[in-house]
Backbone as numpy.savetxt, mean C-alpha at the origin, in Angstrom:
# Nx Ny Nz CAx CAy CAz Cx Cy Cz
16.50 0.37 9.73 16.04 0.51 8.35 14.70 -0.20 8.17
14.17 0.37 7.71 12.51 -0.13 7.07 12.79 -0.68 5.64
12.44 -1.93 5.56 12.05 -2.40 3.70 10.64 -2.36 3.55
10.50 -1.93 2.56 9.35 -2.10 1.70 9.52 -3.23 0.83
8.10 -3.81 0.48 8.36 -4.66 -0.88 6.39 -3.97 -1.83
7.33 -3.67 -2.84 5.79 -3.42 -3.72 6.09 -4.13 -4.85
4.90 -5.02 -4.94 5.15 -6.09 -5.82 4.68 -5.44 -7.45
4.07 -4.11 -7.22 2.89 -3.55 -8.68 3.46 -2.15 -8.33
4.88 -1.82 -9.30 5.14 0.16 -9.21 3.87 0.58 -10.28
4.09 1.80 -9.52 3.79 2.88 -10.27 3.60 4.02 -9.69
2.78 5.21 -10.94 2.64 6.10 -11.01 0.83 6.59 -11.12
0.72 7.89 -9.80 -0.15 8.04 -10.05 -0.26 9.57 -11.16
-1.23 9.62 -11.90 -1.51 10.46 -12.57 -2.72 11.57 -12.03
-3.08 12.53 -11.11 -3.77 13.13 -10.65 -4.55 14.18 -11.59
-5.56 14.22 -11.92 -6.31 15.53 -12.73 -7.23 16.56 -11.70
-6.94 17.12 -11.52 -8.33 18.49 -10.82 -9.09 19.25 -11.82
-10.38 18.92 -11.30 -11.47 19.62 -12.40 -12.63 19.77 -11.55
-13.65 20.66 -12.47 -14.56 21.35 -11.68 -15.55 20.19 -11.40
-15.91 19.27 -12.05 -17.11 18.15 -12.21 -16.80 17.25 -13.66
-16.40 15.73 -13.04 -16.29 15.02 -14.35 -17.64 14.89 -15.34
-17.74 15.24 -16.23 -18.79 15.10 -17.16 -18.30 13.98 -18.13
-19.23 12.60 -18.02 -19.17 11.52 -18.47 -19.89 11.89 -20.40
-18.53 11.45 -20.87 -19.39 11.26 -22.58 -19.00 13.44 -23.10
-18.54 13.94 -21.93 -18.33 15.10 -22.87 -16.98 15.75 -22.89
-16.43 16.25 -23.06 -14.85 17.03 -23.07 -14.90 17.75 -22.01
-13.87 16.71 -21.06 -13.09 18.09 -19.91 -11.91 19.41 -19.79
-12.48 19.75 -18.96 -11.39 20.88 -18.60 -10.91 20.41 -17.72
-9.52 20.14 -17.69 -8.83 20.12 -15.93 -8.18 21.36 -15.63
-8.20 21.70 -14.23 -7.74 22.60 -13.44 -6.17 22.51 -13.48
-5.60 21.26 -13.31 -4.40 21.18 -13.07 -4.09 19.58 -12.95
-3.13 19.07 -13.30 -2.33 18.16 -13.33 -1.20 17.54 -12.69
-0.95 16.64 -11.92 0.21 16.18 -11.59 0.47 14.49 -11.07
1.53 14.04 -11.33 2.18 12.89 -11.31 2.88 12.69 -9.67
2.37 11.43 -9.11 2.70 11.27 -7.71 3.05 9.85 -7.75
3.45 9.40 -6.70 4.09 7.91 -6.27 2.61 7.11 -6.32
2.27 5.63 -7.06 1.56 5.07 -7.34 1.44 3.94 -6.30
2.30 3.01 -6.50 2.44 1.30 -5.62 2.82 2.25 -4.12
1.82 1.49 -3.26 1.57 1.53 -2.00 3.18 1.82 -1.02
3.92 0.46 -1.31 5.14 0.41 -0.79 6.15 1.26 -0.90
6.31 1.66 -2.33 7.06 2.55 -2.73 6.27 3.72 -1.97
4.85 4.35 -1.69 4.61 5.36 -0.85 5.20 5.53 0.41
5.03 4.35 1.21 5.65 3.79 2.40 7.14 4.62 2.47
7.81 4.33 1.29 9.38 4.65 1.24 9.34 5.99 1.11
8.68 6.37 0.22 8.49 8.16 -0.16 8.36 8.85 1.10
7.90 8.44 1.99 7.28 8.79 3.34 8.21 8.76 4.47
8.87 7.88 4.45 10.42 7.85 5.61 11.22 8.53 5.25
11.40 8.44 4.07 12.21 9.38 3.19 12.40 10.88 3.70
11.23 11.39 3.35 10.83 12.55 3.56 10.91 13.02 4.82
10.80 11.83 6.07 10.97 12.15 7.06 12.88 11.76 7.87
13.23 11.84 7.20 14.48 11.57 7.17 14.81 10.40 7.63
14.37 9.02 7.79 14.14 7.63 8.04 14.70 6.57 6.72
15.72 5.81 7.28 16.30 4.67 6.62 15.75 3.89 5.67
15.45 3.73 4.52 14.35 3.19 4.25 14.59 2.45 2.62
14.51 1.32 2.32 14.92 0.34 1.36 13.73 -0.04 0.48
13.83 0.40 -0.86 12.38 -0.05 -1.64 12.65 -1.09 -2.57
12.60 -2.36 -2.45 12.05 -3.05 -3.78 10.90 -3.83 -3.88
11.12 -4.17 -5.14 9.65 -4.47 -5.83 9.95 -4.53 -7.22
9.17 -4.99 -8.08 8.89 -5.11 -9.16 8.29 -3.63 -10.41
9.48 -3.85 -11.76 9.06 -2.55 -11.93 9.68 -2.40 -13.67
9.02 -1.39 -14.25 9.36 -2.11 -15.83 9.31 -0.75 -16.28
9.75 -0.26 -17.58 9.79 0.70 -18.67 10.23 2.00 -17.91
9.89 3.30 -18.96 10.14 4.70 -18.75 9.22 4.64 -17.12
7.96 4.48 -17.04 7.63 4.90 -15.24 8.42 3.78 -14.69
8.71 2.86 -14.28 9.49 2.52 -13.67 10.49 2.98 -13.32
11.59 3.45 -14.37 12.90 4.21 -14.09 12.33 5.76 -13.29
10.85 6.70 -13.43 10.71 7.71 -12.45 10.21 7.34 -11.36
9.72 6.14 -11.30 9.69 5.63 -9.64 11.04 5.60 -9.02
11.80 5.06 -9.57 13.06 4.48 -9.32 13.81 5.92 -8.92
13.75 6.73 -9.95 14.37 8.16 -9.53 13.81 8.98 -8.44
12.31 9.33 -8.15 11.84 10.00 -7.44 12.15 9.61 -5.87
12.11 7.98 -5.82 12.46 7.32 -4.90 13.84 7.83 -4.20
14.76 7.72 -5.34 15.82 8.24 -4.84 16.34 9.57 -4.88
15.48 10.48 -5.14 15.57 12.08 -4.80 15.59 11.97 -3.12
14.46 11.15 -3.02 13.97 11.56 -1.10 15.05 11.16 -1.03
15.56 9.92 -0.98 16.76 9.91 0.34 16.69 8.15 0.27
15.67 7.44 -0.70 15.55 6.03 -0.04 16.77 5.82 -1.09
16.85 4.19 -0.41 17.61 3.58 -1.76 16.48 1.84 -2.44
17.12 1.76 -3.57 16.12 1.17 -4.60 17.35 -0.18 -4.81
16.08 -1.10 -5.30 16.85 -2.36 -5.40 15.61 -2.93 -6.23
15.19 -2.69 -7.36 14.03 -3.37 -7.97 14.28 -4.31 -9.38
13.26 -5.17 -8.90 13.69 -6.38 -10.07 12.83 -5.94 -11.91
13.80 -5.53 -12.55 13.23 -5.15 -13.61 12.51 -6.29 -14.77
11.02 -6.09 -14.66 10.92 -7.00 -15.67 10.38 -6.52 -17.15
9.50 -7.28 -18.35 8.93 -6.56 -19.04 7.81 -5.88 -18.74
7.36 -5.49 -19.77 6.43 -4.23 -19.94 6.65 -3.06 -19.01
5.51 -2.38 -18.84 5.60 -1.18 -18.40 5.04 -1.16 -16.94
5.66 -0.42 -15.65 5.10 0.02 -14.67 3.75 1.04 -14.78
2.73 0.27 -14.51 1.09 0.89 -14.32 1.10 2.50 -13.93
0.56 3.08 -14.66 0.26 4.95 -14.51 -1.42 4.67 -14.21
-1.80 4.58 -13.31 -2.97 5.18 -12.96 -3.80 6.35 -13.11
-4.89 6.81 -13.33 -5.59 7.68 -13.46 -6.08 8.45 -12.02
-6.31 9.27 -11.61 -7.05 10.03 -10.70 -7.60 10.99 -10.43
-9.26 11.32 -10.90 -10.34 12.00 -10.94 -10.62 12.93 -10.01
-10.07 14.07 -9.79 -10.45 14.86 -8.47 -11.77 15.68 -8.59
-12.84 15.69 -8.20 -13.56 17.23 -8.59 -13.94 18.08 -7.33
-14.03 19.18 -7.42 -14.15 20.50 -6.50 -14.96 19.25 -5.57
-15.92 18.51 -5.68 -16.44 18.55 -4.84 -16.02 17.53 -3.86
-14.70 17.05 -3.98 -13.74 16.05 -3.23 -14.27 14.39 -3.93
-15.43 14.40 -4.56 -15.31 13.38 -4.94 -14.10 12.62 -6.05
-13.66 11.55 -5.76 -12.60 10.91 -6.50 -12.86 9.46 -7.22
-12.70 9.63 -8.96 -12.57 8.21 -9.57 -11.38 8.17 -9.73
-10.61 6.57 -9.60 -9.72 5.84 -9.68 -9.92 4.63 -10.74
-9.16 5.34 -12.19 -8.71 4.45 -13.27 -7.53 3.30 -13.43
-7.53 1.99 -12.85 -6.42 1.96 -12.38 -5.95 0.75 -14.22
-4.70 0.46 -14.22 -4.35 -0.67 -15.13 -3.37 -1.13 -14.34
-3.50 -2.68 -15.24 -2.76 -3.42 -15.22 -1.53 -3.72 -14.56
-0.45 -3.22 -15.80 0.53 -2.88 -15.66 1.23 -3.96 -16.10
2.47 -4.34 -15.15 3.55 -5.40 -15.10 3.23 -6.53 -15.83
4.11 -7.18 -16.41 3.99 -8.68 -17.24 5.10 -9.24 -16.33
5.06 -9.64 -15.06 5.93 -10.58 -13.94 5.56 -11.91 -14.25
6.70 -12.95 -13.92 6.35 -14.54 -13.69 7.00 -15.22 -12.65
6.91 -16.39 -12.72 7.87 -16.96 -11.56 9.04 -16.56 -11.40
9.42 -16.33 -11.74 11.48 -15.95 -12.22 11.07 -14.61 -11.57
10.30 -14.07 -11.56 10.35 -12.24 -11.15 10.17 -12.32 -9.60
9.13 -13.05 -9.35 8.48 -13.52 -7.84 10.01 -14.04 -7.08
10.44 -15.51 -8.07 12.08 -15.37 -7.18 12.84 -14.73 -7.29
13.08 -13.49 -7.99 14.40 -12.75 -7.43 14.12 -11.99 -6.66
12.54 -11.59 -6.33 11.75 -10.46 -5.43 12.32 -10.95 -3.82
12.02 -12.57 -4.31 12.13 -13.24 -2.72 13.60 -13.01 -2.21
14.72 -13.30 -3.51 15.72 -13.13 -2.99 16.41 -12.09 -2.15
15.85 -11.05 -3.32 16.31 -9.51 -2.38 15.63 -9.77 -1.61
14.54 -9.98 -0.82 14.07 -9.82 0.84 14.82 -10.22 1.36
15.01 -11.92 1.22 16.20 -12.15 2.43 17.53 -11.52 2.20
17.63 -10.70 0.98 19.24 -10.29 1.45 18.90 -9.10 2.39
18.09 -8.15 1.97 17.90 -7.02 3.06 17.33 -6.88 3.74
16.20 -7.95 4.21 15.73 -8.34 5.58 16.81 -8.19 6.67
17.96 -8.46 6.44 19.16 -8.92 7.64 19.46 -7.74 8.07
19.05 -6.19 7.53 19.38 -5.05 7.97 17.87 -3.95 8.33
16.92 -4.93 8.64 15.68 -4.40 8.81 14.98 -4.26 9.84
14.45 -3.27 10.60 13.77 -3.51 11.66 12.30 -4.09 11.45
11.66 -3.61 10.12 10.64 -4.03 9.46 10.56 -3.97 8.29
9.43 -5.05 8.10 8.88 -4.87 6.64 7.73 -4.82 6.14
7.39 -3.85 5.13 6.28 -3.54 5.04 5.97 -4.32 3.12
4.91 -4.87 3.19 4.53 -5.53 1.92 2.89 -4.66 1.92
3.01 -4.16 0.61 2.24 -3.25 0.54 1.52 -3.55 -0.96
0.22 -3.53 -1.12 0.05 -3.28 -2.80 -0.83 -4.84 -3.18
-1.20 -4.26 -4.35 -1.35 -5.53 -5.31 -0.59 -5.95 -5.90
-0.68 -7.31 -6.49 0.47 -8.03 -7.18 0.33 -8.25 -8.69
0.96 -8.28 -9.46 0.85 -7.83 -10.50 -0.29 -8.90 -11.48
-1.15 -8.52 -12.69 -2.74 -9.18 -12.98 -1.63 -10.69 -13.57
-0.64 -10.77 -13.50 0.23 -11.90 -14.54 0.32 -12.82 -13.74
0.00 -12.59 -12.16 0.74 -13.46 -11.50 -0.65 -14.46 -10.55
-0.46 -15.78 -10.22 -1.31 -16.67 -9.46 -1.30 -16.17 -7.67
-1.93 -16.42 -7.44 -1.98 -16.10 -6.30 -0.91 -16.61 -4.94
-0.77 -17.85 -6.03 0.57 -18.83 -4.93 2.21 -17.51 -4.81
2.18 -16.78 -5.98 2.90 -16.08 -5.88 3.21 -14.92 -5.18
2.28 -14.49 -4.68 2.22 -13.42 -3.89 2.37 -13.81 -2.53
1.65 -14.94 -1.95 1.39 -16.18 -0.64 3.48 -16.46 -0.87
3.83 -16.44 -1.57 5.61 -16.67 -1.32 5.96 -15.34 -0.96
5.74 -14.57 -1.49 6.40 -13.38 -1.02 6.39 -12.52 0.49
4.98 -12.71 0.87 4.77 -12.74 2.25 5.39 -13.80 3.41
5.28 -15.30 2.54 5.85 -16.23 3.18 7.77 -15.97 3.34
7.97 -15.26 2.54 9.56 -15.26 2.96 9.60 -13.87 3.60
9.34 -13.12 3.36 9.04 -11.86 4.30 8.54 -12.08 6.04
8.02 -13.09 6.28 7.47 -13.56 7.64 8.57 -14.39 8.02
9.52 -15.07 7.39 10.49 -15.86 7.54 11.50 -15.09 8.26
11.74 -13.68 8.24 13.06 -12.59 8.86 12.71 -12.45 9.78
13.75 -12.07 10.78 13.43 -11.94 12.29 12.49 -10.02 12.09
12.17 -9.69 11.47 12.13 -8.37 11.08 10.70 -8.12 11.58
9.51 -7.31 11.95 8.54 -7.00 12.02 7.57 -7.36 10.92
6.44 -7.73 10.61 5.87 -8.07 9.32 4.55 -6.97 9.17
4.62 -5.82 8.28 3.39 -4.83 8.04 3.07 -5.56 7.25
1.62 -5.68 6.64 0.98 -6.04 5.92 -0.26 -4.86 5.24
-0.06 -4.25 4.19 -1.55 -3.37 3.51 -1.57 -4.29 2.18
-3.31 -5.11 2.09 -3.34 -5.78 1.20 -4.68 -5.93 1.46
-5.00 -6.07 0.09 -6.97 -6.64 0.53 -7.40 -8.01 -0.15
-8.81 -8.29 -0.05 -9.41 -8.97 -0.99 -8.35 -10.66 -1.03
-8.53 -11.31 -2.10 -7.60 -12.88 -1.59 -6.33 -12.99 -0.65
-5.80 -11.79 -1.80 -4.42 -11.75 -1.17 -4.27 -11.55 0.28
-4.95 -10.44 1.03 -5.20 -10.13 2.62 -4.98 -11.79 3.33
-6.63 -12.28 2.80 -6.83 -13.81 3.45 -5.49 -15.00 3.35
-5.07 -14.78 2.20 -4.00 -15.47 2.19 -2.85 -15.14 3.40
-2.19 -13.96 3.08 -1.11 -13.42 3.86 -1.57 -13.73 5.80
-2.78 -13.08 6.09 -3.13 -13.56 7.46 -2.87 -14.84 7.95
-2.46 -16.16 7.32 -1.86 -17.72 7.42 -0.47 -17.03 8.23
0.22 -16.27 7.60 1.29 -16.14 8.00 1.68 -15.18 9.11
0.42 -14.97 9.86 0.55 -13.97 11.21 1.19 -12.93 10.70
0.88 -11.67 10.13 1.45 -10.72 10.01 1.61 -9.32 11.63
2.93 -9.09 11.76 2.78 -8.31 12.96 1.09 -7.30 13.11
1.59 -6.65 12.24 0.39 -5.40 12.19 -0.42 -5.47 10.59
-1.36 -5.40 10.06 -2.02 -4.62 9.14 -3.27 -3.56 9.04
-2.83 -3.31 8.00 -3.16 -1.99 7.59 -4.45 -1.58 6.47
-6.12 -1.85 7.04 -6.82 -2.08 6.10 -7.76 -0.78 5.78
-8.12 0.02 4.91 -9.00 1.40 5.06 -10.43 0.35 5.08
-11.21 1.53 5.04 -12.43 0.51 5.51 -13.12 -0.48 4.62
-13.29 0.36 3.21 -13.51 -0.73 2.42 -12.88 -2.19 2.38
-12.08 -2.16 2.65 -11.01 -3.56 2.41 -11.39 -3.98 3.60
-11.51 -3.30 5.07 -11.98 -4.37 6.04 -13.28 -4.90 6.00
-14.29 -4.10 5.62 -15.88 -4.23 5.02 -15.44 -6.03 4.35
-14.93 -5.98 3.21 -14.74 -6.76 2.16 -13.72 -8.29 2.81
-12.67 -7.86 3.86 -12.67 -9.22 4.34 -13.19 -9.82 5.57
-14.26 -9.55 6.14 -15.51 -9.89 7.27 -16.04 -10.17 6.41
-16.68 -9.38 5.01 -17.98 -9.97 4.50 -19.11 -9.14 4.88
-18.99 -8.36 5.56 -20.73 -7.23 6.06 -20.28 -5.75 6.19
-21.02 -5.04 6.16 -20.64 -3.35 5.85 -19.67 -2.96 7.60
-19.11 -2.08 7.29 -18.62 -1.29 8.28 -18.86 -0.02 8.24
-19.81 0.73 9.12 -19.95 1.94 9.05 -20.13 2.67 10.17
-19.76 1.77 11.23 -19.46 2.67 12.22 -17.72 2.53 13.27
-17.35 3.14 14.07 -16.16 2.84 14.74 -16.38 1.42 15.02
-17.50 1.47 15.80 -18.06 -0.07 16.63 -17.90 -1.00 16.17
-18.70 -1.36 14.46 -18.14 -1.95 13.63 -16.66 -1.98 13.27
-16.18 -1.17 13.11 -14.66 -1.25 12.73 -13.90 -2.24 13.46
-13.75 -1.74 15.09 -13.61 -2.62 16.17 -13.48 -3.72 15.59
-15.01 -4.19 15.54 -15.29 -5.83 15.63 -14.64 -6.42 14.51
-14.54 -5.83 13.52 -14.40 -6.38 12.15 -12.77 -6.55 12.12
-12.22 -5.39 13.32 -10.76 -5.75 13.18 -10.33 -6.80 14.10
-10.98 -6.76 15.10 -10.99 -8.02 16.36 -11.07 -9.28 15.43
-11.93 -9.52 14.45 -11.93 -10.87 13.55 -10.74 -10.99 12.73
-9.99 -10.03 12.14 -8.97 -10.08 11.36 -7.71 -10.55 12.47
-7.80 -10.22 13.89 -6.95 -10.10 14.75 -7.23 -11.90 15.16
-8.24 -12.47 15.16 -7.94 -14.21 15.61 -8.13 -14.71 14.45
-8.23 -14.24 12.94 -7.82 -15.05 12.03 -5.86 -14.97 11.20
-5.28 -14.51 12.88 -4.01 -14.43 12.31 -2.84 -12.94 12.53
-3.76 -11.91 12.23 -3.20 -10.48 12.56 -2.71 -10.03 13.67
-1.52 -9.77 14.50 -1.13 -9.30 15.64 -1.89 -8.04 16.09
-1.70 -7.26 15.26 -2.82 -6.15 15.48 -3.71 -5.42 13.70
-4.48 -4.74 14.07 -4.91 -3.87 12.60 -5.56 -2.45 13.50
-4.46 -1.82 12.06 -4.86 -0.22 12.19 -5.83 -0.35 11.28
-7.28 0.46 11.03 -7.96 0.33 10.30 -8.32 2.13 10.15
-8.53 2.31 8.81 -8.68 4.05 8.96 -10.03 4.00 8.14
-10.41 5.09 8.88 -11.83 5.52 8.55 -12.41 6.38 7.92
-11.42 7.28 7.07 -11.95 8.47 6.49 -12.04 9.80 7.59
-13.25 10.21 7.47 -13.35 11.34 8.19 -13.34 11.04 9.73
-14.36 9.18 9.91 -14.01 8.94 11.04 -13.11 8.54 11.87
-11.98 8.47 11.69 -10.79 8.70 12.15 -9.77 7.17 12.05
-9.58 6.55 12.40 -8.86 5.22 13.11 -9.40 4.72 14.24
-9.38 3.50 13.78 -9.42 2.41 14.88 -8.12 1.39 14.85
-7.58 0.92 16.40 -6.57 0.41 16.68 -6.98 -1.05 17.23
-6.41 -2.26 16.98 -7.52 -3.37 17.98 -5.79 -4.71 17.73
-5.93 -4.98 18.89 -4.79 -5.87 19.08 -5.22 -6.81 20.26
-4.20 -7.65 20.78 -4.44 -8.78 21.96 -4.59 -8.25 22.95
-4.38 -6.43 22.98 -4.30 -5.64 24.27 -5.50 -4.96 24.55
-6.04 -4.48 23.61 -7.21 -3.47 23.41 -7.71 -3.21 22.26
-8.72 -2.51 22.42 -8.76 -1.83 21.55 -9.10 0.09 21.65
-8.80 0.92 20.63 -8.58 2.41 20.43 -9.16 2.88 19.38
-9.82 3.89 19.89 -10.00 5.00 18.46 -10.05 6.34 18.84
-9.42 6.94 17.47 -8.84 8.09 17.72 -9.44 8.75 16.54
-10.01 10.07 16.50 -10.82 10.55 15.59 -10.12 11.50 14.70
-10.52 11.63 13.59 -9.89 12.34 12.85 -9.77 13.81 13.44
-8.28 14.27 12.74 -7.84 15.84 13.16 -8.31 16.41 12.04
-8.94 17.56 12.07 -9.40 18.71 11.35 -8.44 19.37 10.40
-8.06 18.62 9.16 -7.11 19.81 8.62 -7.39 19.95 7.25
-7.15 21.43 6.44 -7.32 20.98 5.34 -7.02 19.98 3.97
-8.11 19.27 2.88 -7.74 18.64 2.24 -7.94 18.42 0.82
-6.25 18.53 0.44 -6.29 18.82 -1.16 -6.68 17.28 -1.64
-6.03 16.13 -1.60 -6.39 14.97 -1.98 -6.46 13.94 -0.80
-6.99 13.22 -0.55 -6.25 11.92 0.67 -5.51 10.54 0.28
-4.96 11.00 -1.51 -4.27 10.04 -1.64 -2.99 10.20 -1.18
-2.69 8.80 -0.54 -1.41 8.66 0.43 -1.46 8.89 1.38
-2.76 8.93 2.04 -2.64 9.36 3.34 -2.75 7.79 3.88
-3.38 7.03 3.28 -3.46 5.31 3.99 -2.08 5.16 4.20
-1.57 5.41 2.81 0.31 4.73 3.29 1.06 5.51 4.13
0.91 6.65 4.32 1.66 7.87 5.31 1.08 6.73 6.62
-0.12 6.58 6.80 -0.40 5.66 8.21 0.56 4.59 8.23
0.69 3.73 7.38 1.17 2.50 7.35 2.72 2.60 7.69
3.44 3.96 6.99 4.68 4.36 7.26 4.73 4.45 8.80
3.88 5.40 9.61 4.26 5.48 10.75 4.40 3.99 11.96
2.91 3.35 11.27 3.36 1.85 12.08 4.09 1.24 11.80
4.57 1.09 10.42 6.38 0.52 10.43 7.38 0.85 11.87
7.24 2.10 12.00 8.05 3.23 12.38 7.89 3.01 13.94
6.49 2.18 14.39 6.48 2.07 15.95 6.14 3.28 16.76
């Protein structure tokens, strides 16, 4: 069994349109509602592939309860700590020309009390896990020490430790040797500190994430494909040619499979 932990549910909200026009009235093409928090993607994703797979996390109001349901259409099962307010609905800007804006909020009103019962369920279903994947941002309510616990008891299980996280939180969690993580490029750009724009770069930038703590990092590149870099080597493997309606979820579909080994 795979756990997830997503500390920030939600929902994404997808729009298709011909060209956003800023300041005037759109037309959208079409509309639809998809899995939001990273982790919970993770789960959507084993799911689907007929794989064991345990989601909690933190999660509040009417979207919360359709995370909670959609979750359990696939096949996962749910264990989430309900707190106030509402689970975050995101925005997402598609236009013909593949370019994409991302409106994101808030969301969750979590506190300490939410952070410990999060911890608790880990160690109860850590004990039936081959891995775990901590995925996401943490909710805008919470200090940073709080999130640094949640990883910290998650690294505590004999279980595998995924890590997709950027920006403080990343730097933080790397203290705690995470088996594998999982950074797209921006987020690896952003914890080196200097651009990444080529494989070469990627490499290096993951080789630094790899002796400040990381067992290995998958790093994905967009069109340019993945890079792989661990104590063994390093790999890259270029993107496959297929067509593409959105590439949201395609980071966490990656992250699912390295759970997965």
């Amino acid at each position: 069994m795979i756990l997830t932990v997503t500390p920030n549910t939600g929902l994404d909200r997808t729009v298709f349109l011909d060209r956003l026009r800023l300041g005037e009235r759109n037309l959208a093409r079409a509309a639809a509602d998809g899995m939001g928090g990273k982790g919970c993607c993770v789960s959507l994703t084993l799911a689907r592939l007929g794989e064991p797979t345990v989601a909690i996390g933190l999660a509040g109001g009417e979207i919360g309860r359709r995370v909670e349901a959609m979750l359990r259409a696939a096949g996962a099962v749910t264990d989430f700590v309900w707190t106030a307010g509402e689970s975050r609905q995101n925005l997402v800007l598609i236009e013909a020309s593949r370019r994409h804006t991302t409106i994101c909020v808030e969301g969750l009103e979590a506190d300490a009390d939410h952070a410990a019962a999060l911890c608790e369920r880990i160690r109860h279903h850590a004990r039936h896990a081959a891995a775990i994947v901590v995925a996401g941002s943490a909710p805008a309510t919470w200090p940073l020490a709080l999130y640094e616990e949640v990883v910290r008891t998650a690294r505590q299980a004999t279980a595998s430790l995924v890590l997709d996280a950027a920006g403080d939180a990343l730097d933080r969690a790397l203290r705690y040797r995470p088996d594998a993580v999982k950074p797209n490029r921006d987020e690896l750009a952003a914890a080196v500190g200097r651009p990444v724009r080529t494989p070469g770069e990627a490499i290096a930038a993951a080789a630094e994430l790899c002796r400040r703590g990381a067992g290995s990092v998958l790093a994905s590149l967009g069109v340019r494909g993945a890079v792989l870099v661990s104590g063994e080597g390093a790999w890259r493997a270029p993107a496959i040619r297929v067509p593409v309606g959105s590439p949201a979820g395609a980071g966490d579909a990656m992250t699912a499979a390295l759970a997965l080994g």
